[in-house]
Amino acid sequence: MKIYQNTKIASNKSLYISGQTTSKDGHTPQNIEEQTEIVLGKITDALLENNLTVDDLVKITIYITDISYLPGVRKQLTTFVGESKPTSTLVVVAGLIDPDFKIEIDGIAAF
């Protein structure tokens, strides 16, 4: 099942969401699904703070530290993006700012 699209037309204004990390309340879970859920929750919060929703996301970039995490990430993303399907780039990186972080996601929303 495809959870992204190759192109998406954006309108005049945009919101850039910096890379969101997996720590919440000083705790970082080890499970990739839980880490992804925290990151997506932070993105949702950033959108809501600006009166936007996931439907306004036009681009996300996903950074993971191991390609084996992809199935768990896709599971969470499928629920998160629903029918909106923003454009997406996946990057496998050697590491993130904290060695416990397995994923980071940034985004761009247009409105």
JSON list of C-alpha atoms in Angstrom, two decimals:
[
{"chain": "A", "resi": 1, "resn": "MET", "atom": "CA", "xyz": [0.00, 0.00, 0.00]},
{"chain": "A", "resi": 2, "resn": "LYS", "atom": "CA", "xyz": [1.45, 3.35, -1.06]},
{"chain": "A", "resi": 3, "resn": "ILE", "atom": "CA", "xyz": [1.58, 5.88, 1.82]},
{"chain": "A", "resi": 4, "resn": "TYR", "atom": "CA", "xyz": [3.01, 8.79, -0.15]},
{"chain": "A", "resi": 5, "resn": "GLN", "atom": "CA", "xyz": [2.79, 10.49, -3.52]},
{"chain": "A", "resi": 6, "resn": "ASN", "atom": "CA", "xyz": [5.54, 11.82, -5.79]},
{"chain": "A", "resi": 7, "resn": "THR", "atom": "CA", "xyz": [4.19, 15.37, -6.09]},
{"chain": "A", "resi": 8, "resn": "LYS", "atom": "CA", "xyz": [1.77, 17.63, -4.26]},
{"chain": "A", "resi": 9, "resn": "ILE", "atom": "CA", "xyz": [0.92, 21.23, -5.21]},
{"chain": "A", "resi": 10, "resn": "ALA", "atom": "CA", "xyz": [1.40, 23.70, -2.37]},
{"chain": "A", "resi": 11, "resn": "SER", "atom": "CA", "xyz": [-0.38, 27.00, -1.85]},
{"chain": "A", "resi": 12, "resn": "ASN", "atom": "CA", "xyz": [1.17, 30.39, -0.98]},
{"chain": "A", "resi": 13, "resn": "LYS", "atom": "CA", "xyz": [1.91, 29.98, 2.74]},
{"chain": "A", "resi": 14, "resn": "SER", "atom": "CA", "xyz": [3.84, 27.16, 4.33]},
{"chain": "A", "resi": 15, "resn": "LEU", "atom": "CA", "xyz": [4.82, 25.90, 7.77]},
{"chain": "A", "resi": 16, "resn": "TYR", "atom": "CA", "xyz": [8.19, 24.21, 8.24]},
{"chain": "A", "resi": 17, "resn": "ILE", "atom": "CA", "xyz": [8.33, 21.72, 11.09]},
{"chain": "A", "resi": 18, "resn": "SER", "atom": "CA", "xyz": [11.82, 20.95, 12.34]},
{"chain": "A", "resi": 19, "resn": "GLY", "atom": "CA", "xyz": [12.94, 17.40, 12.99]},
{"chain": "A", "resi": 20, "resn": "GLN", "atom": "CA", "xyz": [10.85, 15.93, 15.78]},
{"chain": "A", "resi": 21, "resn": "THR", "atom": "CA", "xyz": [12.52, 13.45, 18.11]},
{"chain": "A", "resi": 22, "resn": "THR", "atom": "CA", "xyz": [11.35, 10.51, 20.17]},
{"chain": "A", "resi": 23, "resn": "SER", "atom": "CA", "xyz": [11.82, 11.76, 23.71]},
{"chain": "A", "resi": 24, "resn": "LYS", "atom": "CA", "xyz": [8.68, 12.58, 25.69]},
{"chain": "A", "resi": 25, "resn": "ASP", "atom": "CA", "xyz": [8.60, 13.66, 29.31]},
{"chain": "A", "resi": 26, "resn": "GLY", "atom": "CA", "xyz": [12.28, 12.76, 29.60]},
{"chain": "A", "resi": 27, "resn": "HIS", "atom": "CA", "xyz": [11.68, 9.19, 28.43]},
{"chain": "A", "resi": 28, "resn": "THR", "atom": "CA", "xyz": [12.63, 7.52, 25.15]},
{"chain": "A", "resi": 29, "resn": "PRO", "atom": "CA", "xyz": [10.98, 4.16, 24.44]},
{"chain": "A", "resi": 30, "resn": "GLN", "atom": "CA", "xyz": [13.09, 1.51, 22.67]},
{"chain": "A", "resi": 31, "resn": "ASN", "atom": "CA", "xyz": [10.31, 0.22, 20.39]},
{"chain": "A", "resi": 32, "resn": "ILE", "atom": "CA", "xyz": [10.31, 1.80, 16.91]},
{"chain": "A", "resi": 33, "resn": "GLU", "atom": "CA", "xyz": [6.50, 1.90, 16.74]},
{"chain": "A", "resi": 34, "resn": "GLU", "atom": "CA", "xyz": [6.34, 3.81, 20.04]},
{"chain": "A", "resi": 35, "resn": "GLN", "atom": "CA", "xyz": [9.11, 6.15, 18.95]},
{"chain": "A", "resi": 36, "resn": "THR", "atom": "CA", "xyz": [7.32, 6.82, 15.66]},
{"chain": "A", "resi": 37, "resn": "GLU", "atom": "CA", "xyz": [4.04, 7.44, 17.49]},
{"chain": "A", "resi": 38, "resn": "ILE", "atom": "CA", "xyz": [5.72, 10.07, 19.70]},
{"chain": "A", "resi": 39, "resn": "VAL", "atom": "CA", "xyz": [7.28, 11.82, 16.70]},
{"chain": "A", "resi": 40, "resn": "LEU", "atom": "CA", "xyz": [3.99, 11.86, 14.79]},
{"chain": "A", "resi": 41, "resn": "GLY", "atom": "CA", "xyz": [2.21, 13.16, 17.90]},
{"chain": "A", "resi": 42, "resn": "LYS", "atom": "CA", "xyz": [4.67, 16.06, 18.05]},
{"chain": "A", "resi": 43, "resn": "ILE", "atom": "CA", "xyz": [4.08, 16.81, 14.37]},
{"chain": "A", "resi": 44, "resn": "THR", "atom": "CA", "xyz": [0.32, 16.74, 15.00]},
{"chain": "A", "resi": 45, "resn": "ASP", "atom": "CA", "xyz": [0.77, 19.16, 17.91]},
{"chain": "A", "resi": 46, "resn": "ALA", "atom": "CA", "xyz": [2.83, 21.53, 15.73]},
{"chain": "A", "resi": 47, "resn": "LEU", "atom": "CA", "xyz": [0.14, 21.45, 13.05]},
{"chain": "A", "resi": 48, "resn": "LEU", "atom": "CA", "xyz": [-2.68, 22.04, 15.56]},
{"chain": "A", "resi": 49, "resn": "GLU", "atom": "CA", "xyz": [-0.79, 24.97, 17.14]},
{"chain": "A", "resi": 50, "resn": "ASN", "atom": "CA", "xyz": [-1.01, 26.59, 13.71]},
{"chain": "A", "resi": 51, "resn": "ASN", "atom": "CA", "xyz": [-4.63, 25.59, 13.04]},
{"chain": "A", "resi": 52, "resn": "LEU", "atom": "CA", "xyz": [-3.58, 22.93, 10.53]},
{"chain": "A", "resi": 53, "resn": "THR", "atom": "CA", "xyz": [-4.09, 19.19, 10.17]},
{"chain": "A", "resi": 54, "resn": "VAL", "atom": "CA", "xyz": [-2.24, 16.29, 8.60]},
{"chain": "A", "resi": 55, "resn": "ASP", "atom": "CA", "xyz": [-4.14, 17.08, 5.38]},
{"chain": "A", "resi": 56, "resn": "ASP", "atom": "CA", "xyz": [-2.04, 20.26, 5.13]},
{"chain": "A", "resi": 57, "resn": "LEU", "atom": "CA", "xyz": [1.26, 18.34, 5.15]},
{"chain": "A", "resi": 58, "resn": "VAL", "atom": "CA", "xyz": [2.83, 18.39, 1.69]},
{"chain": "A", "resi": 59, "resn": "LYS", "atom": "CA", "xyz": [6.26, 16.91, 2.52]},
{"chain": "A", "resi": 60, "resn": "ILE", "atom": "CA", "xyz": [7.83, 14.80, 5.23]},
{"chain": "A", "resi": 61, "resn": "THR", "atom": "CA", "xyz": [11.38, 13.55, 5.56]},
{"chain": "A", "resi": 62, "resn": "ILE", "atom": "CA", "xyz": [11.90, 10.45, 7.67]},
{"chain": "A", "resi": 63, "resn": "TYR", "atom": "CA", "xyz": [15.32, 9.66, 9.12]},
{"chain": "A", "resi": 64, "resn": "ILE", "atom": "CA", "xyz": [15.83, 6.16, 10.54]},
{"chain": "A", "resi": 65, "resn": "THR", "atom": "CA", "xyz": [18.99, 4.57, 11.90]},
{"chain": "A", "resi": 66, "resn": "ASP", "atom": "CA", "xyz": [18.30, 1.06, 10.59]},
{"chain": "A", "resi": 67, "resn": "ILE", "atom": "CA", "xyz": [16.37, -0.06, 7.52]},
{"chain": "A", "resi": 68, "resn": "SER", "atom": "CA", "xyz": [14.89, -2.94, 9.54]},
{"chain": "A", "resi": 69, "resn": "TYR", "atom": "CA", "xyz": [12.72, -0.33, 11.31]},
{"chain": "A", "resi": 70, "resn": "LEU", "atom": "CA", "xyz": [10.84, 0.47, 8.10]},
{"chain": "A", "resi": 71, "resn": "PRO", "atom": "CA", "xyz": [7.90, -1.97, 8.58]},
{"chain": "A", "resi": 72, "resn": "GLY", "atom": "CA", "xyz": [7.13, -0.53, 12.04]},
{"chain": "A", "resi": 73, "resn": "VAL", "atom": "CA", "xyz": [7.45, 3.02, 10.76]},
{"chain": "A", "resi": 74, "resn": "ARG", "atom": "CA", "xyz": [5.18, 2.32, 7.77]},
{"chain": "A", "resi": 75, "resn": "LYS", "atom": "CA", "xyz": [2.56, 0.82, 10.09]},
{"chain": "A", "resi": 76, "resn": "GLN", "atom": "CA", "xyz": [2.38, 4.06, 12.11]},
{"chain": "A", "resi": 77, "resn": "LEU", "atom": "CA", "xyz": [2.61, 6.33, 9.04]},
{"chain": "A", "resi": 78, "resn": "THR", "atom": "CA", "xyz": [-0.25, 4.57, 7.27]},
{"chain": "A", "resi": 79, "resn": "THR", "atom": "CA", "xyz": [-2.60, 5.43, 10.11]},
{"chain": "A", "resi": 80, "resn": "PHE", "atom": "CA", "xyz": [-1.19, 8.95, 10.50]},
{"chain": "A", "resi": 81, "resn": "VAL", "atom": "CA", "xyz": [-1.36, 10.14, 6.88]},
{"chain": "A", "resi": 82, "resn": "GLY", "atom": "CA", "xyz": [-4.64, 8.42, 6.00]},
{"chain": "A", "resi": 83, "resn": "GLU", "atom": "CA", "xyz": [-5.79, 9.64, 2.60]},
{"chain": "A", "resi": 84, "resn": "SER", "atom": "CA", "xyz": [-3.66, 12.83, 2.62]},
{"chain": "A", "resi": 85, "resn": "LYS", "atom": "CA", "xyz": [-0.46, 11.08, 1.47]},
{"chain": "A", "resi": 86, "resn": "PRO", "atom": "CA", "xyz": [2.16, 13.87, 1.59]},
{"chain": "A", "resi": 87, "resn": "THR", "atom": "CA", "xyz": [5.29, 13.53, -0.49]},
{"chain": "A", "resi": 88, "resn": "SER", "atom": "CA", "xyz": [7.92, 11.65, 1.43]},
{"chain": "A", "resi": 89, "resn": "THR", "atom": "CA", "xyz": [11.65, 10.97, 1.54]},
{"chain": "A", "resi": 90, "resn": "LEU", "atom": "CA", "xyz": [13.22, 8.21, 3.62]},
{"chain": "A", "resi": 91, "resn": "VAL", "atom": "CA", "xyz": [16.86, 8.51, 4.67]},
{"chain": "A", "resi": 92, "resn": "VAL", "atom": "CA", "xyz": [18.83, 5.86, 6.55]},
{"chain": "A", "resi": 93, "resn": "VAL", "atom": "CA", "xyz": [21.40, 7.64, 8.72]},
{"chain": "A", "resi": 94, "resn": "ALA", "atom": "CA", "xyz": [24.35, 6.46, 10.81]},
{"chain": "A", "resi": 95, "resn": "GLY", "atom": "CA", "xyz": [22.90, 8.06, 13.93]},
{"chain": "A", "resi": 96, "resn": "LEU", "atom": "CA", "xyz": [20.80, 10.86, 15.40]},
{"chain": "A", "resi": 97, "resn": "ILE", "atom": "CA", "xyz": [21.57, 13.42, 18.13]},
{"chain": "A", "resi": 98, "resn": "ASP", "atom": "CA", "xyz": [20.83, 10.88, 20.89]},
{"chain": "A", "resi": 99, "resn": "PRO", "atom": "CA", "xyz": [21.97, 7.26, 20.46]},
{"chain": "A", "resi": 100, "resn": "ASP", "atom": "CA", "xyz": [18.58, 6.06, 21.76]},
{"chain": "A", "resi": 101, "resn": "PHE", "atom": "CA", "xyz": [16.72, 7.85, 18.94]},
{"chain": "A", "resi": 102, "resn": "LYS", "atom": "CA", "xyz": [15.86, 5.51, 16.09]},
{"chain": "A", "resi": 103, "resn": "ILE", "atom": "CA", "xyz": [13.73, 7.95, 14.07]},
{"chain": "A", "resi": 104, "resn": "GLU", "atom": "CA", "xyz": [13.29, 11.65, 13.41]},
{"chain": "A", "resi": 105, "resn": "ILE", "atom": "CA", "xyz": [10.77, 13.27, 11.06]},
{"chain": "A", "resi": 106, "resn": "ASP", "atom": "CA", "xyz": [10.48, 16.82, 9.76]},
{"chain": "A", "resi": 107, "resn": "GLY", "atom": "CA", "xyz": [7.72, 18.26, 7.62]},
{"chain": "A", "resi": 108, "resn": "ILE", "atom": "CA", "xyz": [6.34, 21.04, 5.51]},
{"chain": "A", "resi": 109, "resn": "ALA", "atom": "CA", "xyz": [2.67, 22.02, 5.54]},
{"chain": "A", "resi": 110, "resn": "ALA", "atom": "CA", "xyz": [0.99, 24.39, 3.10]},
{"chain": "A", "resi": 111, "resn": "PHE", "atom": "CA", "xyz": [-2.15, 26.44, 3.65]}
]
